[in-house]
Short mmCIF file of C-alpha atoms in Angstrom, two decimals:
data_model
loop_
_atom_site.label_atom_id
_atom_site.label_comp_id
_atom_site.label_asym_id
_atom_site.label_seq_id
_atom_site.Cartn_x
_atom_site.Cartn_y
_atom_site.Cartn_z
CA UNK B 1 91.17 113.83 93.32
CA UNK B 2 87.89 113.82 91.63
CA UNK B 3 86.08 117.09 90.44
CA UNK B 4 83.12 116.41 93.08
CA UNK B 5 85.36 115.51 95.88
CA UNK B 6 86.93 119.25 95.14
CA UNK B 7 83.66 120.47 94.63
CA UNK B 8 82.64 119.32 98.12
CA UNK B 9 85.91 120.68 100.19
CA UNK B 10 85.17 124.13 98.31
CA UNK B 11 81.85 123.94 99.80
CA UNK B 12 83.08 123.08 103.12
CA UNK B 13 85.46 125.92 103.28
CA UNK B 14 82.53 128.56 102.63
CA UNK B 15 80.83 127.39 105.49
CA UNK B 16 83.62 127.17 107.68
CA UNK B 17 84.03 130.92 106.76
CA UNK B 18 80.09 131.99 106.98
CA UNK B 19 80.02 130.73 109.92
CA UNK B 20 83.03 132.07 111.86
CA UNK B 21 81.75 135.40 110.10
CA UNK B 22 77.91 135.06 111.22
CA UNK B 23 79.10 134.49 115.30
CA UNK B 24 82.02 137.34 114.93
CA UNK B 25 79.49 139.79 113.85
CA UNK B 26 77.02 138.60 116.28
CA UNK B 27 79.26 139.04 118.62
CA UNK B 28 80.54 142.36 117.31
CA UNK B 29 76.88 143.47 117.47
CA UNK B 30 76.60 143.54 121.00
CA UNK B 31 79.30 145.98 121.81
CA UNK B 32 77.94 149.30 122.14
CA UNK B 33 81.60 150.65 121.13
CA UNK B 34 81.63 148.47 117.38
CA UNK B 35 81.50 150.47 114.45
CA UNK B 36 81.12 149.75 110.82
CA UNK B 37 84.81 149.86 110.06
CA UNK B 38 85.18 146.91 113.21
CA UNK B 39 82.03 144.72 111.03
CA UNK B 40 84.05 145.05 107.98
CA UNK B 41 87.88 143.31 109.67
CA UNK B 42 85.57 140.35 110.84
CA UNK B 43 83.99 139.71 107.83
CA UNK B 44 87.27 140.07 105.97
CA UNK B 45 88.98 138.33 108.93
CA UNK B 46 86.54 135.10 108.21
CA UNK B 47 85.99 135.29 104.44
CA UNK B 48 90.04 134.43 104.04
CA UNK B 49 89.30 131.05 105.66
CA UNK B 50 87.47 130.27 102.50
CA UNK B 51 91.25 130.06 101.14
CA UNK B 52 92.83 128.04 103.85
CA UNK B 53 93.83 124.84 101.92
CA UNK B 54 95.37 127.01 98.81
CA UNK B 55 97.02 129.12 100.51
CA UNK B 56 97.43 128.62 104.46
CA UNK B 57 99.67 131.18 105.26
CA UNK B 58 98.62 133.46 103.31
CA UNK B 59 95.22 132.84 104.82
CA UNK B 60 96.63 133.14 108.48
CA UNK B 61 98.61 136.18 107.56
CA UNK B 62 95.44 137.80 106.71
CA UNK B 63 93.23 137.21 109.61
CA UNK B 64 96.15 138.07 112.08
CA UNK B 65 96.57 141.37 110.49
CA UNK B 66 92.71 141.96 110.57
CA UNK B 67 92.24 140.57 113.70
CA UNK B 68 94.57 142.25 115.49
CA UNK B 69 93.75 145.30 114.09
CA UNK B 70 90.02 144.24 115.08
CA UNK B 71 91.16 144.46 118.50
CA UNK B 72 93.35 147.17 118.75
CA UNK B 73 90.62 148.97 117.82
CA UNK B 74 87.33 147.86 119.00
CA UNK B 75 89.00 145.76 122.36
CA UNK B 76 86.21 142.87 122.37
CA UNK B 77 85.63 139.47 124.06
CA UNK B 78 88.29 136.31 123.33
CA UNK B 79 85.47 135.36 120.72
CA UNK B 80 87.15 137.63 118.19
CA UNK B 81 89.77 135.61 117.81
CA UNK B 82 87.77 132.81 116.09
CA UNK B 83 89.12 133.65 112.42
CA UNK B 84 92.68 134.08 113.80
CA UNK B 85 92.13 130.72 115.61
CA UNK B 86 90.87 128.94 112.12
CA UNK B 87 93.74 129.97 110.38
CA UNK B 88 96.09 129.31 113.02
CA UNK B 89 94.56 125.93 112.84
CA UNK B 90 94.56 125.02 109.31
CA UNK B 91 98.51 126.52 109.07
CA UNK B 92 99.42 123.76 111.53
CA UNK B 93 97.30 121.07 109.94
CA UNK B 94 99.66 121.34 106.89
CA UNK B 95 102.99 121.34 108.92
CA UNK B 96 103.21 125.44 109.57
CA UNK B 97 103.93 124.78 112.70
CA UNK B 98 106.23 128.11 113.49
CA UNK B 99 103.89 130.39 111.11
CA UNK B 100 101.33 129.04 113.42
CA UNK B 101 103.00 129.81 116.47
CA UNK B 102 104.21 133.12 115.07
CA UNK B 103 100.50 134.50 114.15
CA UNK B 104 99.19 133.37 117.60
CA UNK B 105 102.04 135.49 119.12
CA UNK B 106 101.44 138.05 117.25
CA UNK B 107 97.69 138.04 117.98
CA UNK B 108 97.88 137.72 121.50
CA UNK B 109 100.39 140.80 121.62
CA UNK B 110 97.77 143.15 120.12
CA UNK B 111 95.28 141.45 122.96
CA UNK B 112 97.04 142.13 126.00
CA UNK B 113 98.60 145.58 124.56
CA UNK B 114 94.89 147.10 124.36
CA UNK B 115 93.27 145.62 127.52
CA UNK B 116 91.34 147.74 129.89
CA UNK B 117 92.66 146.06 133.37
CA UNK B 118 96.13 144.10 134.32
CA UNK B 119 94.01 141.75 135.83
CA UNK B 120 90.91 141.13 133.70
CA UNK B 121 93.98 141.16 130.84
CA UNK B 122 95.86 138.75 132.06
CA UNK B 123 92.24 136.36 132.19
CA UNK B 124 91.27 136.49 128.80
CA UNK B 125 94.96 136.18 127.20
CA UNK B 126 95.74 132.89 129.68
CA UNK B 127 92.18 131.64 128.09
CA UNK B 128 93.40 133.02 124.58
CA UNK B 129 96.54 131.10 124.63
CA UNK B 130 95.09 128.11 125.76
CA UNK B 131 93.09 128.27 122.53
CA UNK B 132 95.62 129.05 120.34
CA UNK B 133 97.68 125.86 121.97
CA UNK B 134 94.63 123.89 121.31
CA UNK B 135 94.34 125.15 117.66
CA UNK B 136 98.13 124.26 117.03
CA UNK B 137 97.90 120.57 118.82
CA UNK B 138 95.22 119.70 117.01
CA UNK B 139 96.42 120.70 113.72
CA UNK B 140 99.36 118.80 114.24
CA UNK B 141 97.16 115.59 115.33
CA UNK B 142 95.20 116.06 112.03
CA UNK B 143 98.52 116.28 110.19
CA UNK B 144 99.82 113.17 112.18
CA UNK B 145 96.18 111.47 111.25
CA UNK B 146 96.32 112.44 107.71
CA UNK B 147 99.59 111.01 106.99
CA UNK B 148 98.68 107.82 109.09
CA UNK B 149 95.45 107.06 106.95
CA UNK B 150 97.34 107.55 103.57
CA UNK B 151 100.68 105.41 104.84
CA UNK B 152 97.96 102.49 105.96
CA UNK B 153 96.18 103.03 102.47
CA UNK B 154 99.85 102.72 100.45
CA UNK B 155 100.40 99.41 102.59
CA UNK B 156 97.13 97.90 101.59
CA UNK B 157 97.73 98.97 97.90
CA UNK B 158 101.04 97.30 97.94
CA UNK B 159 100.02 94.50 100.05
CA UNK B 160 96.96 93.72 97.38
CA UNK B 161 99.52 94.24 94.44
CA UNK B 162 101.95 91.51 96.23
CA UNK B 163 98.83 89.06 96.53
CA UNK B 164 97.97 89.76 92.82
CA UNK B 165 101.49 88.95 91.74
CA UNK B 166 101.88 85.75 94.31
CA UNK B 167 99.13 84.94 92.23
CA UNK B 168 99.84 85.37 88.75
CA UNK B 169 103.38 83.86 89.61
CA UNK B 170 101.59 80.31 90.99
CA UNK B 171 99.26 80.42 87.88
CA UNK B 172 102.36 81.00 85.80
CA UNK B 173 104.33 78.09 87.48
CA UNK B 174 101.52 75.84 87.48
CA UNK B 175 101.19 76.21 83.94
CA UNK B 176 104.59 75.16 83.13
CA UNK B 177 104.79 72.50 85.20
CA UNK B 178 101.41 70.96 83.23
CA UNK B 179 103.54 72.22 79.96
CA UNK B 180 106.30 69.98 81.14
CA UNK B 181 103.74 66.66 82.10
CA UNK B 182 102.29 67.01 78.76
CA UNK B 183 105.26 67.27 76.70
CA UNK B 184 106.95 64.21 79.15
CA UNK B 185 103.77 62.00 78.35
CA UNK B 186 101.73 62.86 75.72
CA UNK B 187 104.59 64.22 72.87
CA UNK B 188 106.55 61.21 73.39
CA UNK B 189 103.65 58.47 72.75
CA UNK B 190 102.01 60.70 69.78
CA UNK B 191 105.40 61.16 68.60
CA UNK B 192 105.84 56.86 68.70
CA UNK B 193 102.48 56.08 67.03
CA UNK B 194 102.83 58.94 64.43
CA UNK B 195 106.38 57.14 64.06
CA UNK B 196 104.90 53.76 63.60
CA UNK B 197 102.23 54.45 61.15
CA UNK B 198 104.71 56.64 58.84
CA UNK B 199 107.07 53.09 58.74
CA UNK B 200 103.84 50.82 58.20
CA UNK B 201 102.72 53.28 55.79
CA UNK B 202 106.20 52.61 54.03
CA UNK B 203 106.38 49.40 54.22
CA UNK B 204 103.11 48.72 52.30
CA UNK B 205 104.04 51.19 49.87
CA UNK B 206 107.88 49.88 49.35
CA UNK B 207 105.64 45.95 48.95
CA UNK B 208 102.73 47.22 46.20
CA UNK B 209 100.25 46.28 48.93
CA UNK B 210 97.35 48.81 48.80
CA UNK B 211 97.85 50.77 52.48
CA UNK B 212 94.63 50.61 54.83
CA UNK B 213 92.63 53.91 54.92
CA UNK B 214 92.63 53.19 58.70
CA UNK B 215 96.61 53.34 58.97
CA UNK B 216 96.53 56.08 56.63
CA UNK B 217 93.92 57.86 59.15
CA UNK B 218 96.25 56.72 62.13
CA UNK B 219 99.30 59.08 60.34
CA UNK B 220 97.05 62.33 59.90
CA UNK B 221 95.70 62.43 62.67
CA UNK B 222 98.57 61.75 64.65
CA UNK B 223 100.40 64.53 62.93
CA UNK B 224 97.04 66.51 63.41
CA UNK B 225 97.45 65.73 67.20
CA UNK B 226 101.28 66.54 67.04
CA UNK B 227 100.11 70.36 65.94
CA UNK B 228 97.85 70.71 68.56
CA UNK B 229 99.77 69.89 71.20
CA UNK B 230 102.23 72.27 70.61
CA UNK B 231 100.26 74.87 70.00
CA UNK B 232 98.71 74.06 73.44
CA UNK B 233 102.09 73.84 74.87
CA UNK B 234 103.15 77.31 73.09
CA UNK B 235 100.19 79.06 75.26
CA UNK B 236 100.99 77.10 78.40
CA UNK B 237 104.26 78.74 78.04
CA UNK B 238 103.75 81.48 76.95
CA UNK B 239 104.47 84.47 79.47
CA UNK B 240 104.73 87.41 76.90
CA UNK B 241 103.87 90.76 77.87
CA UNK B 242 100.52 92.17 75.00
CA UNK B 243 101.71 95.34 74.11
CA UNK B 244 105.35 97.95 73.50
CA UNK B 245 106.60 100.47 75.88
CA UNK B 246 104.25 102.75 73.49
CA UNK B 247 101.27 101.22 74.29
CA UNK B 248 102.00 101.36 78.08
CA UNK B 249 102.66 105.38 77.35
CA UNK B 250 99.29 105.49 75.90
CA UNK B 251 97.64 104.00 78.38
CA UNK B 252 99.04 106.11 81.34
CA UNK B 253 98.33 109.00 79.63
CA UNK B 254 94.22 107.64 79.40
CA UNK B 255 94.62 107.33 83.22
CA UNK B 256 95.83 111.14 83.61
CA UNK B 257 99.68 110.85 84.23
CA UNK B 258 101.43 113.09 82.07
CA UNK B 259 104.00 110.85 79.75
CA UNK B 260 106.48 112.10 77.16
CA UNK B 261 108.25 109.13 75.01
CA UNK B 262 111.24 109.56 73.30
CA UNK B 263 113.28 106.33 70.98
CA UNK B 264 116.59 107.25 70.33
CA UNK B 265 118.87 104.54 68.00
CA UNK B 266 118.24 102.17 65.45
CA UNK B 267 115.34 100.95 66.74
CA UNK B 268 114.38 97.15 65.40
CA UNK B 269 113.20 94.15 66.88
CA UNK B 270 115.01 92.54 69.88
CA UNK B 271 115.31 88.99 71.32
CA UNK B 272 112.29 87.71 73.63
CA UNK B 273 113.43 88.01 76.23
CA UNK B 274 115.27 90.94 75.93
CA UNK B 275 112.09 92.78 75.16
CA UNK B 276 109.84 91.29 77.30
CA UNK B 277 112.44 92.57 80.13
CA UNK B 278 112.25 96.24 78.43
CA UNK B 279 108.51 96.13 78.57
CA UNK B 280 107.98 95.00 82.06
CA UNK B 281 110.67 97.95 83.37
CA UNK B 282 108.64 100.63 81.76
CA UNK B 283 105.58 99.06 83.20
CA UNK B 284 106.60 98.74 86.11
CA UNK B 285 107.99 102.44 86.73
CA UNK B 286 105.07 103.53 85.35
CA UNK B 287 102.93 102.24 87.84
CA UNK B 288 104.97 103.19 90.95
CA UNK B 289 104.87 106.95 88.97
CA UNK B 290 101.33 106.79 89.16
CA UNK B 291 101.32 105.61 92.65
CA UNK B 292 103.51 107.46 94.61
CA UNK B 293 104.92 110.37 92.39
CA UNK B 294 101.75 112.70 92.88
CA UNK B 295 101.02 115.16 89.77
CA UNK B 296 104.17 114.54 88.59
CA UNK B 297 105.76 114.48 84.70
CA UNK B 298 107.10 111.66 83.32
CA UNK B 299 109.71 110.97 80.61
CA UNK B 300 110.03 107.34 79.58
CA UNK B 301 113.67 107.52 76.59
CA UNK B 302 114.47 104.00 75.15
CA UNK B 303 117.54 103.98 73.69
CA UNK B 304 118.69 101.03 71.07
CA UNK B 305 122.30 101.92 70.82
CA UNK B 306 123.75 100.42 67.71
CA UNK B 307 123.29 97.79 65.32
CA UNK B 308 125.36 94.50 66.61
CA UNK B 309 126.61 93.69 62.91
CA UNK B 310 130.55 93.99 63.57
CA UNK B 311 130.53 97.68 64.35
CA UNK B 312 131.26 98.46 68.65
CA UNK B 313 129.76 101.70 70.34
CA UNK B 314 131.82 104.80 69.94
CA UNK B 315 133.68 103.55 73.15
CA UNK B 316 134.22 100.51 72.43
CA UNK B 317 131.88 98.68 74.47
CA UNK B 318 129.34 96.02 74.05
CA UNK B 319 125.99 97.59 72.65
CA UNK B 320 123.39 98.06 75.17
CA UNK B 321 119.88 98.90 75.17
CA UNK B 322 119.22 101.95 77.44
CA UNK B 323 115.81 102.15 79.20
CA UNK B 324 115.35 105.42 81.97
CA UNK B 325 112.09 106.18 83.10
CA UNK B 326 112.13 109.41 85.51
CA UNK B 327 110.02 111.89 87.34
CA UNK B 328 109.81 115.13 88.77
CA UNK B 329 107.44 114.13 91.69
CA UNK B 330 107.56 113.59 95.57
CA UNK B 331 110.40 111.11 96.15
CA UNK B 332 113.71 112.67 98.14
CA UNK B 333 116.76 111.91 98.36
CA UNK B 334 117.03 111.84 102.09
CA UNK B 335 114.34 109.01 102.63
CA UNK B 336 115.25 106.41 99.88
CA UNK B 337 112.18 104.19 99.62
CA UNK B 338 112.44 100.24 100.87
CA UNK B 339 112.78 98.02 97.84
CA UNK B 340 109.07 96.50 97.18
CA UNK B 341 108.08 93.54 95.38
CA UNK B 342 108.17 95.73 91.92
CA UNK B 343 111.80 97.00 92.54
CA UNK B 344 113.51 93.92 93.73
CA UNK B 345 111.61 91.62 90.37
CA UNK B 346 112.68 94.76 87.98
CA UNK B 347 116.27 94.31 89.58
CA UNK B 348 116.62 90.55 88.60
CA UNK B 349 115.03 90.33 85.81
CA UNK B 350 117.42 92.88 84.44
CA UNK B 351 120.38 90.60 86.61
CA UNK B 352 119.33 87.40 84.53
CA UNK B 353 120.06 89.37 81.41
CA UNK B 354 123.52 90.34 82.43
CA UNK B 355 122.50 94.24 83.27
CA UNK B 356 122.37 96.71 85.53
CA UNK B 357 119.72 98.88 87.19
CA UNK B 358 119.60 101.84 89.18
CA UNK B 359 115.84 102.79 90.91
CA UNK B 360 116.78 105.60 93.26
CA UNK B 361 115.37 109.18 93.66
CA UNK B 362 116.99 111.92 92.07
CA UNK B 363 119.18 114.59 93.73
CA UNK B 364 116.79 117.63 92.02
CA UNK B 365 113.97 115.60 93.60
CA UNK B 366 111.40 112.92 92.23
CA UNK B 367 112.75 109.38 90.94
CA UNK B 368 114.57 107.51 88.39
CA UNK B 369 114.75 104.27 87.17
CA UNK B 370 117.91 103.36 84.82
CA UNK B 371 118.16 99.59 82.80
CA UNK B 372 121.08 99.01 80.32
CA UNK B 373 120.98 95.45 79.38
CA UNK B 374 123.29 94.21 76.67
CA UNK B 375 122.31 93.70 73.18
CA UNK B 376 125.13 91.03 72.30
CA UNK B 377 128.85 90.73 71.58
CA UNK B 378 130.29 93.12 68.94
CA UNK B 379 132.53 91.42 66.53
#
């Protein structure tokens, strides 16, 4: 959330509170029976709505004290129960739904315990509850809303990511496949005339005939053109990730997630593919942190287990690199999210290497991601 957006809502909520405190006291002025002491709850009453979205119940604890003390003691119109009905309203909104209930009951007790008439009583506390109903419906709607417009966001996000990676898969397939014509047509016929000028270029050499600069031309540049093309092939191919797990940490702590990074093992270089698999793991947790963990902390541990030179792990098993990426954010247990696009490519790529991965959220809350892939037969 950006520092203007807060700035905004801050200024929203001191408004809301102003102005449930201008028309209680406005109201409060026209009793004859309101004293100073009666001013002084309502403004209270409504300032604490400046606080609703820190603090909810908190907020609604207050104004149902003050309120009802408002009334108890002064006995005015329904319209004191505006600050009561804010907070009532913005305790719901955020899924206080018995809190909610519990002030409005509480409320409505001091109400109809200090009215003048069984009748006129019984009036204003039907109209009263209705309000309070009202305030608690709606909150729920908004809640209901709220988490509609950010589920409907998270699909567009992940349907945009699964269109960007459609995409960079065709690219990446198309590339190959002109990788493959090239090296079917072009290698082999370079590969033929370079051939035949190196054994004419023999030849006139093995005779003592003086070689033509032009067949001596034909042989360079045919190795020249040899080079080339597989150098062209090389980036046609080439699918290699620019950057180490380090670098990714970096760069997630630039965009504000909180990152720690800890290498455990003799770290050392590791096969292509084997690294390009650790690289795209960690990238790829990393992003679904950022996405759906919330202000969460992150701890990335890559662990190279040992050397394979002839010496096994300490139980005997093949060495394996280790890669766990976990967080302490919003994911539970109880709702285990549907594999995406992300998950299921993490889970075979790490297959094709003989692995195993676990992606599941933790049972102290938030979620982990586990790779071990094997670093090669011990001797």
């Amino acid at each position: 959330m950006s520092g203007r957006r807060i700035d905004r809502e801050r200024l929203a909520d001191m408004v809301l509170a102003a102005v449930v405190g201008a028309l209680g006291v406005t109201v409060a002025a026209f009793d004859e029976d309101t004293t100073a002491l009666d001013h002084l709850l309502v403004v209270l009453a409504s300032a604490a709505l400046a606080f609703h979205r820190a603090a909810p119940r908190a907020v609604l604890a207050v104004a149902t004290v003050l309120g009802t003390a408002y009334v108890v003691h002064a006995h005015p119109g329904p319209l004191s129960a505006l600050p009561v009905l804010g907070a009532v309203h913005t305790a719901a909104r955020v899924g206080h739904r018995a809190v909610a209930a519990a002030g409005s009951a509480v409320f409505l007790a001091g109400y109809v315990a200090t009215g003048p008439g069984t009748q006129h009583v019984a009036e204003r506390a039907g109209l009263l509850a209705g309000w309070f109903l009202c305030a608690v419906v709606t909150g729920l709607a908004d809640r209901n809303w709220q988490a509609y417009l950010r589920q409907t966001e998270q699909r567009a996000l992940e349907a945009e990511r699964t269109r960007e990676e459609a995409a960079l898969r065709r690219a990446g397939e198309e590339r190959l496949r002109i990788a493959r014509e090239l090296h079917d047509s072009l290698t082999h016929s370079i590969s033929i005339v370079k051939l035949q000028a190196g054994v004419a270029v023999h030849l006139a050499r093995k005779r003592g005939d003086e070689v033509p600069p032009a067949l001596l031309a034909i042989q360079e540049a045919s190795g020249e053109a040899m080079r080339e093309l597989r150098s062209a092939l090389q980036v046609l191919r080439a699918d290699e990730p620019t950057g180490t797990p380090a670098l990714l940490v970096e760069r997630a702590r630039a965009a504000g997630l909180a990152v720690d990074l800890t290498v455990t093992g003799d770290e050392r270089p590791l096969p292509r593919a084997l690294d390009r698999a650790a690289y795209r793991i960690v990238q790829e947790a990393l992003t679904n942190a950022a996405r759906h963990a919330g202000p969460a902390r992150v701890r990335v541990r890559i662990d190279y287990g040992t050397r394979n030179t002839g010496e096994a792990m300490a139980d005997g098993s093949v060495g394996v690199l280790t890669v766990d990426v976990d967080d302490d954010g919003a994911a539970d247990p109880a709702r285990p999210p549907v594999p995406g696009t992300g998950l299921t490519g993490m889970r075979e790529r790490v297959s094709a290497l003989g692995g195993t991965l676990r992606a599941a959220p933790r049972a102290e809350g938030g979620f982990s991601v586990r790779a071990r892939l094997p670093l090669g037969e011990t001797a």
